[in-house]
CSV table of C-alpha atoms in Angstrom, one decimal:
chain,number,residue,atom,x,y,z
A,1464,MET,CA,0.0,0.0,0.0
A,1465,LYS,CA,1.0,3.6,-0.5
A,1466,ALA,CA,2.7,5.1,2.6
A,1467,ILE,CA,0.7,7.6,4.6
A,1468,LYS,CA,2.6,10.8,4.8
A,1469,ILE,CA,3.0,12.6,8.2
A,1470,PHE,CA,4.1,16.2,8.3
A,1471,ILE,CA,5.6,17.1,11.7
A,1472,SER,CA,5.2,20.9,12.3
A,1473,SER,CA,6.6,23.1,15.1
A,1474,VAL,CA,9.0,25.9,15.9
A,1475,GLN,CA,12.2,24.1,15.0
A,1476,SER,CA,14.4,25.6,17.7
A,1477,GLU,CA,12.0,24.8,20.5
A,1478,PHE,CA,11.3,21.2,19.5
A,1479,ALA,CA,14.5,20.3,17.7
A,1480,ASN,CA,15.1,17.1,19.7
A,1481,GLU,CA,11.5,16.0,19.8
A,1482,ARG,CA,11.0,16.4,16.1
A,1483,VAL,CA,14.0,14.1,15.2
A,1484,ALA,CA,13.2,11.6,17.9
A,1485,LEU,CA,9.5,11.4,16.9
A,1486,CYS,CA,10.4,11.0,13.3
A,1487,ASP,CA,12.9,8.2,14.1
A,1488,TYR,CA,10.4,6.5,16.4
A,1489,ILE,CA,7.7,6.3,13.8
A,1490,ARG,CA,10.1,5.0,11.2
A,1491,GLY,CA,11.6,2.4,13.6
A,1492,ASP,CA,8.4,1.1,15.1
A,1493,ALA,CA,7.5,-2.3,13.8
A,1494,LEU,CA,3.8,-1.4,13.2
A,1495,LEU,CA,3.9,2.3,12.5
A,1496,GLY,CA,6.8,2.0,10.1
A,1497,LYS,CA,4.7,-0.3,7.8
A,1498,PHE,CA,2.1,2.4,7.3
A,1499,PHE,CA,3.6,5.9,7.9
A,1500,GLN,CA,6.2,8.0,6.2
A,1501,PRO,CA,7.1,11.0,8.6
A,1502,PHE,CA,8.6,14.2,7.3
A,1503,ILE,CA,10.5,17.0,9.1
A,1504,PHE,CA,11.8,20.1,7.3
A,1505,GLU,CA,15.4,19.4,8.5
A,1506,GLU,CA,15.6,16.5,6.1
A,1507,LEU,CA,14.5,18.4,3.0
A,1508,PRO,CA,17.3,18.5,0.4
A,1509,ALA,CA,18.4,21.7,-1.3
A,1510,GLU,CA,15.8,22.9,-3.8
A,1511,ASN,CA,15.3,25.7,-6.2
A,1512,CYS,CA,12.5,27.4,-4.3
A,1513,SER,CA,12.0,29.5,-1.2
A,1514,VAL,CA,11.8,28.0,2.3
A,1515,PRO,CA,8.1,29.0,2.8
A,1516,GLN,CA,7.2,27.5,-0.6
A,1517,ALA,CA,9.0,24.3,0.3
A,1518,PHE,CA,7.4,23.7,3.7
A,1519,LEU,CA,3.9,24.8,2.6
A,1520,SER,CA,4.2,22.4,-0.4
A,1521,GLU,CA,5.1,19.5,1.9
A,1522,ALA,CA,2.3,20.4,4.3
A,1523,ALA,CA,-0.3,20.5,1.5
A,1524,ALA,CA,0.9,17.1,0.2
A,1525,CYS,CA,0.7,15.3,3.6
A,1526,ASP,CA,-2.0,12.9,4.8
A,1527,ILE,CA,-1.6,13.7,8.5
A,1528,TYR,CA,-0.5,16.9,10.1
A,1529,VAL,CA,1.2,16.6,13.6
A,1530,GLY,CA,1.5,20.0,15.2
A,1531,LEU,CA,3.7,20.5,18.3
A,1532,LEU,CA,2.9,23.8,20.1
A,1533,GLY,CA,4.8,25.2,23.1
A,1534,ASP,CA,6.0,28.6,24.3
A,1535,LEU,CA,7.5,30.2,21.2
A,1536,TYR,CA,5.5,31.5,18.2
A,1537,GLY,CA,8.5,31.5,15.9
A,1538,TYR,CA,9.6,33.6,13.0
A,1539,GLU,CA,6.9,35.8,11.4
A,1540,ASN,CA,6.5,36.7,7.8
A,1541,GLU,CA,5.4,40.1,6.5
A,1542,ALA,CA,1.9,39.4,7.5
A,1543,GLY,CA,3.0,38.5,11.0
A,1544,ILE,CA,2.2,34.8,10.7
A,1545,SER,CA,4.6,32.0,11.8
A,1546,PRO,CA,5.5,29.1,9.5
A,1547,THR,CA,3.8,26.7,12.0
A,1548,GLU,CA,0.5,28.6,11.8
A,1549,GLN,CA,0.8,28.9,8.0
A,1550,GLU,CA,1.2,25.1,7.9
A,1551,TYR,CA,-1.8,24.6,10.2
A,1552,ASP,CA,-3.9,26.9,8.0
A,1553,ILE,CA,-3.0,25.1,4.8
A,1554,VAL,CA,-3.7,21.6,6.1
A,1555,THR,CA,-7.0,22.9,7.5
A,1556,LEU,CA,-7.9,24.4,4.1
A,1557,ASN,CA,-7.0,21.1,2.4
A,1558,LYS,CA,-9.0,19.1,5.0
A,1559,LYS,CA,-6.1,17.0,6.1
A,1560,HIS,CA,-6.2,14.8,9.3
A,1561,ARG,CA,-4.8,17.0,12.1
A,1562,LEU,CA,-3.2,16.0,15.4
A,1563,ILE,CA,-2.2,18.7,17.8
A,1564,PHE,CA,0.0,18.2,20.9
A,1565,ILE,CA,0.6,21.1,23.3
A,1566,LYS,CA,3.5,21.2,25.7
A,1567,LYS,CA,2.5,21.9,29.3
A,1568,THR,CA,4.1,25.1,30.4
A,1569,LYS,CA,3.7,28.1,32.7
A,1570,THR,CA,1.2,30.5,31.1
A,1571,THR,CA,3.5,33.4,31.8
A,1572,ALA,CA,6.3,31.8,29.7
A,1573,ARG,CA,4.1,31.4,26.6
A,1574,GLN,CA,4.3,34.2,24.0
A,1575,ASP,CA,1.1,36.0,23.4
A,1576,LYS,CA,0.8,35.1,19.7
A,1577,GLU,CA,1.5,31.4,20.6
A,1578,ALA,CA,-1.3,31.6,23.2
A,1579,ALA,CA,-3.6,33.1,20.6
A,1580,PHE,CA,-2.7,30.4,18.1
A,1581,ILE,CA,-3.4,27.6,20.6
A,1582,ALA,CA,-6.8,29.2,21.5
A,1583,LYS,CA,-7.6,29.2,17.7
A,1584,VAL,CA,-6.7,25.5,17.5
A,1585,GLU,CA,-8.7,24.6,20.6
A,1586,LYS,CA,-11.9,26.1,19.2
A,1587,LEU,CA,-11.8,23.6,16.2
A,1588,MET,CA,-10.4,20.4,17.5
A,1589,VAL,CA,-9.4,18.2,20.5
A,1590,ARG,CA,-5.8,18.4,21.4
A,1591,LYS,CA,-3.5,16.4,23.8
A,1592,THR,CA,-1.0,17.8,26.2
A,1593,PHE,CA,2.5,16.5,27.1
A,1594,SER,CA,5.3,17.3,29.5
A,1595,SER,CA,8.0,14.9,28.3
A,1596,PHE,CA,9.0,13.1,25.1
A,1597,GLU,CA,7.7,9.8,26.5
A,1598,GLU,CA,4.2,11.3,27.0
A,1599,LEU,CA,4.4,12.9,23.5
A,1600,ARG,CA,5.5,9.6,21.9
A,1601,ASN,CA,2.7,7.6,23.6
A,1602,ALA,CA,0.1,10.2,22.7
A,1603,VAL,CA,1.2,10.2,19.0
A,1604,TYR,CA,1.2,6.4,18.9
A,1605,ALA,CA,-2.3,6.2,20.3
A,1606,SER,CA,-3.6,8.8,17.8
A,1607,LEU,CA,-1.9,7.0,14.8
A,1608,ILE,CA,-3.3,3.6,15.9
A,1609,ARG,CA,-6.8,5.1,16.2
A,1610,PHE,CA,-6.4,6.6,12.7
A,1611,LEU,CA,-5.5,3.2,11.3
A,1612,GLU,CA,-8.5,1.6,13.0
A,1613,GLU,CA,-10.9,4.3,11.7
A,1614,LYS,CA,-9.6,4.0,8.2
A,1615,GLU,CA,-9.7,0.2,8.6
A,1616,TYR,CA,-6.0,-0.3,7.8
A,1617,LEU,CA,-6.0,-2.4,11.0
A,1618,ARG,CA,-8.9,-4.8,10.6
A,1619,LEU,CA,-10.7,-6.4,13.5
A,1620,LEU,CA,-13.0,-8.3,11.2
A,1621,PRO,CA,-12.0,-10.9,8.5
A,1622,PHE,CA,-11.1,-9.4,5.1
A,1623,ASP,CA,-14.3,-10.3,3.3
A,1624,ALA,CA,-16.5,-8.9,6.1
A,1625,THR,CA,-14.5,-5.6,6.4
A,1626,PHE,CA,-16.1,-2.5,4.9
A,1627,HIS,CA,-14.0,-0.7,2.3
A,1628,HIS,CA,-13.2,2.9,3.3
A,1629,THR,CA,-13.6,4.5,-0.1
A,1630,ALA,CA,-16.0,2.3,-2.2
A,1631,THR,CA,-19.6,3.4,-2.7
A,1632,LEU,CA,-22.7,1.9,-4.2
A,1633,ASN,CA,-21.7,3.5,-7.5
A,1634,ASP,CA,-18.9,0.9,-7.6
A,1635,ILE,CA,-21.4,-2.0,-7.6
A,1636,ASP,CA,-22.8,-3.3,-10.9
A,1637,ASP,CA,-26.6,-3.5,-10.6
A,1638,GLU,CA,-26.8,-5.9,-13.5
A,1639,LYS,CA,-24.5,-8.4,-11.8
A,1640,ILE,CA,-26.6,-8.2,-8.7
A,1641,SER,CA,-29.8,-8.8,-10.7
A,1642,LEU,CA,-28.3,-11.9,-12.5
A,1643,PHE,CA,-27.1,-13.2,-9.2
A,1644,VAL,CA,-30.5,-13.0,-7.6
A,1645,GLN,CA,-32.1,-14.7,-10.6
A,1646,MET,CA,-29.7,-17.6,-10.5
A,1647,ALA,CA,-29.7,-17.9,-6.7
A,1648,GLU,CA,-33.5,-17.9,-6.6
A,1649,LYS,CA,-33.7,-20.6,-9.2
A,1650,LYS,CA,-31.0,-22.9,-7.8
A,1651,ARG,CA,-31.1,-22.2,-4.1
A,1652,GLY,CA,-34.5,-20.6,-3.3
A,1653,PHE,CA,-32.9,-17.2,-2.6
A,1654,PRO,CA,-35.5,-15.4,-0.5
A,1655,VAL,CA,-35.0,-11.9,-2.0
A,1656,ALA,CA,-37.3,-11.5,-5.0
A,1657,ALA,CA,-36.0,-10.8,-8.5
A,1658,GLY,CA,-36.1,-7.0,-9.2
A,1659,ALA,CA,-35.1,-6.1,-5.7
A,1660,ASN,CA,-32.7,-3.1,-5.6
A,1661,THR,CA,-29.0,-3.4,-5.0
A,1662,GLN,CA,-29.2,-2.0,-1.4
A,1663,THR,CA,-31.8,-4.7,-0.4
A,1664,VAL,CA,-29.8,-7.5,-1.8
A,1665,LEU,CA,-26.5,-6.4,-0.3
A,1666,THR,CA,-28.2,-5.8,3.1
A,1667,HIS,CA,-29.7,-9.3,3.0
A,1668,LEU,CA,-26.2,-10.7,2.4
A,1669,ASP,CA,-24.7,-8.5,5.2
A,1670,LEU,CA,-22.5,-6.8,2.6
A,1671,LEU,CA,-23.7,-3.3,3.3
A,1672,SER,CA,-23.5,-1.3,6.5
A,1673,GLU,CA,-26.1,1.0,7.9
A,1674,ASP,CA,-24.2,4.0,6.6
A,1675,GLU,CA,-24.0,2.3,3.2
A,1676,ARG,CA,-20.3,1.3,3.3
A,1677,ILE,CA,-19.5,-1.6,1.0
A,1678,ALA,CA,-17.9,-4.9,2.2
A,1679,ASN,CA,-14.8,-6.0,0.4
A,1680,SER,CA,-16.5,-9.2,-0.6
A,1681,ALA,CA,-19.3,-7.2,-2.3
A,1682,LEU,CA,-16.7,-5.5,-4.5
A,1683,LEU,CA,-15.1,-8.9,-5.4
A,1684,LEU,CA,-18.4,-10.5,-6.2
A,1685,PHE,CA,-20.4,-7.6,-7.8
A,1686,GLY,CA,-18.0,-4.8,-8.4
A,1687,LYS,CA,-17.8,-2.9,-11.7
A,1688,GLN,CA,-14.0,-2.9,-11.5
A,1689,PRO,CA,-12.8,-5.1,-8.6
A,1690,GLN,CA,-9.2,-4.7,-9.6
A,1691,ARG,CA,-9.4,-1.0,-9.0
A,1692,PHE,CA,-9.6,-1.8,-5.3
A,1693,PHE,CA,-7.7,-5.1,-5.2
A,1694,VAL,CA,-5.0,-5.1,-7.8
A,1695,SER,CA,-3.9,-8.7,-7.2
A,1696,SER,CA,-7.4,-10.1,-7.6
A,1697,GLU,CA,-6.6,-11.9,-10.8
A,1698,VAL,CA,-5.9,-15.4,-12.0
A,1699,LYS,CA,-2.9,-16.2,-14.1
A,1700,CYS,CA,-3.3,-19.4,-16.2
A,1701,ALA,CA,-0.5,-21.1,-18.0
A,1702,GLN,CA,-0.1,-24.3,-20.0
A,1703,PHE,CA,3.2,-26.1,-20.4
A,1704,TYR,CA,4.2,-28.8,-23.0
A,1705,GLY,CA,5.9,-31.1,-20.4
A,1706,ASN,CA,5.9,-31.8,-16.7
A,1707,LYS,CA,8.1,-28.8,-15.7
A,1708,ILE,CA,8.0,-25.0,-16.1
A,1709,THR,CA,9.8,-24.4,-19.3
A,1710,LYS,CA,9.6,-22.1,-22.3
A,1711,PRO,CA,8.1,-21.7,-24.7
A,1712,ILE,CA,4.7,-21.6,-23.1
A,1713,PRO,CA,1.9,-22.6,-25.5
A,1714,ALA,CA,-0.9,-20.7,-23.7
A,1715,TYR,CA,-0.9,-18.0,-21.1
A,1716,GLN,CA,-3.7,-15.7,-19.9
A,1717,VAL,CA,-4.3,-13.2,-17.1
A,1718,TYR,CA,-8.0,-13.0,-16.2
A,1719,ARG,CA,-9.6,-10.1,-14.3
A,1720,GLY,CA,-13.2,-9.4,-13.2
A,1721,THR,CA,-15.4,-10.5,-10.4
A,1722,VAL,CA,-14.8,-13.7,-8.5
A,1723,PHE,CA,-17.5,-15.4,-10.6
A,1724,GLN,CA,-15.8,-14.3,-13.8
A,1725,LEU,CA,-12.4,-15.3,-12.6
A,1726,ILE,CA,-13.6,-18.8,-11.8
A,1727,ASP,CA,-15.5,-19.3,-15.1
A,1728,GLN,CA,-12.6,-18.0,-17.2
A,1729,ALA,CA,-10.0,-20.2,-15.4
A,1730,VAL,CA,-12.2,-23.3,-15.6
A,1731,ASP,CA,-12.7,-22.7,-19.3
A,1732,PHE,CA,-8.9,-22.3,-19.8
A,1733,VAL,CA,-8.2,-25.7,-18.3
A,1734,MET,CA,-11.1,-27.6,-19.8
A,1735,SER,CA,-10.4,-26.3,-23.3
A,1736,ARG,CA,-6.8,-27.6,-23.2
A,1737,ILE,CA,-7.1,-31.1,-21.8
A,1738,ASP,CA,-7.8,-34.3,-23.7
A,1739,ALA,CA,-11.5,-35.3,-24.1
A,1740,ARG,CA,-13.2,-38.3,-25.5
A,1741,VAL,CA,-16.3,-37.4,-27.5
A,1742,GLY,CA,-19.1,-40.0,-27.7
A,1743,THR,CA,-21.6,-40.7,-30.4
A,1744,ARG,CA,-25.4,-40.0,-30.9
A,1745,GLU,CA,-26.0,-43.8,-31.2
A,1746,LYS,CA,-28.4,-43.8,-28.1
A,1747,SER,CA,-29.2,-40.1,-27.7
A,1748,THR,CA,-29.2,-36.8,-29.5
A,1749,GLN,CA,-26.9,-35.6,-26.8
A,1750,VAL,CA,-23.2,-36.3,-27.2
A,1751,ASP,CA,-21.3,-37.4,-24.1
A,1752,VAL,CA,-17.9,-35.8,-23.5
A,1753,ASP,CA,-15.5,-37.5,-21.1
A,1754,TYR,CA,-12.8,-35.1,-20.1
A,1755,GLU,CA,-9.3,-36.2,-19.0
A,1756,LEU,CA,-10.0,-34.4,-15.7
A,1757,PRO,CA,-13.5,-34.3,-14.1
A,1758,LEU,CA,-15.1,-30.9,-14.6
A,1759,ASP,CA,-16.4,-30.9,-11.0
A,1760,ALA,CA,-12.9,-31.5,-9.6
A,1761,VAL,CA,-11.3,-28.8,-11.7
A,1762,THR,CA,-14.0,-26.3,-10.8
A,1763,GLU,CA,-13.7,-27.2,-7.1
A,1764,ALA,CA,-10.0,-26.7,-7.1
A,1765,ILE,CA,-10.2,-23.3,-8.8
A,1766,VAL,CA,-13.1,-22.2,-6.6
A,1767,ASN,CA,-11.0,-23.0,-3.5
A,1768,ALA,CA,-7.9,-21.2,-4.9
A,1769,VAL,CA,-9.9,-18.0,-5.7
A,1770,THR,CA,-12.1,-17.8,-2.6
A,1771,HIS,CA,-9.7,-18.9,0.1
A,1772,ARG,CA,-6.7,-16.9,-1.0
A,1773,ASP,CA,-5.2,-14.0,1.0
A,1774,TYR,CA,-6.5,-10.9,-0.7
A,1775,THR,CA,-4.1,-8.7,1.3
A,1776,SER,CA,-1.2,-10.4,-0.4
A,1777,ASN,CA,0.4,-8.9,-3.6
A,1778,GLY,CA,0.5,-12.3,-5.2
A,1779,SER,CA,-2.2,-13.6,-7.5
A,1780,VAL,CA,-3.8,-17.0,-8.0
A,1781,GLN,CA,-1.9,-19.2,-10.5
A,1782,VAL,CA,-3.3,-22.1,-12.4
A,1783,MET,CA,-0.6,-24.2,-14.1
A,1784,LEU,CA,-1.6,-27.1,-16.5
A,1785,PHE,CA,1.2,-29.6,-17.1
A,1786,LYS,CA,1.2,-32.7,-19.3
A,1787,ASN,CA,0.7,-34.9,-16.2
A,1788,ARG,CA,-1.1,-32.8,-13.7
A,1789,LEU,CA,-3.0,-29.6,-12.9
């Protein structure tokens, strides 16, 4: 997955040690380091632009803004605004996720403009206070874990039952839902009547939350473009001349689509490339076809491979047909 960018903002001289230590902590933590990419201005290489342009550009591009506020307001531009407040304003304007941590201090030691800035922040959001780096580190850790849980990067439910954080009903194909209901009603007595809308069907299948978030499995089963959400949801099929993986490969296909489509395409790939004995119409108008491998067995194997795979893995399902085995 793409790294979540964190912009750490503060008066550099006041929080020089905390900035570096916090950045190193996030990168080095076994869990946080997998998800987050922290940034501090001290690490920015030389660029052909002004300092304000550089830090405001980084702030605007971040996913999470971490602001450390203390006693000092910092350097002021011509308008009398510090870089820290400019950064806060631009992430607020761009609706970034903001986390504010205020250092406990004597009120008399805090500069008036810093006190006014803190009051401005407190009107809009909840902030945490700290008196040591350990307290700051623990507070930042708790806030970042909560962010991961809210965005469902950390899942408490199985993958298929987890609701996707960006997908909407517009990503579900109504026609695929309708065809599913017709087949399920005919073959299994599905209780939802044909013609029911998409919300009704998904709700019955427990694939739609009360606030209309879509379950991952709904995207895999009925999505217009499942691979837009799960890139590795594909099946690679290859046929080999002998009993080993060697080139040239006579047939190779990469199939994409819903889970139903993946299974159908992969089964067709195998069954169209194995030996089959075709009967006669001596006793019936129907011609019996006896495949080298039973259709039911091939289908079951591919169904298991597609439905029981780890969809959080970057790997895809592979179906390999050799001369002596599947």
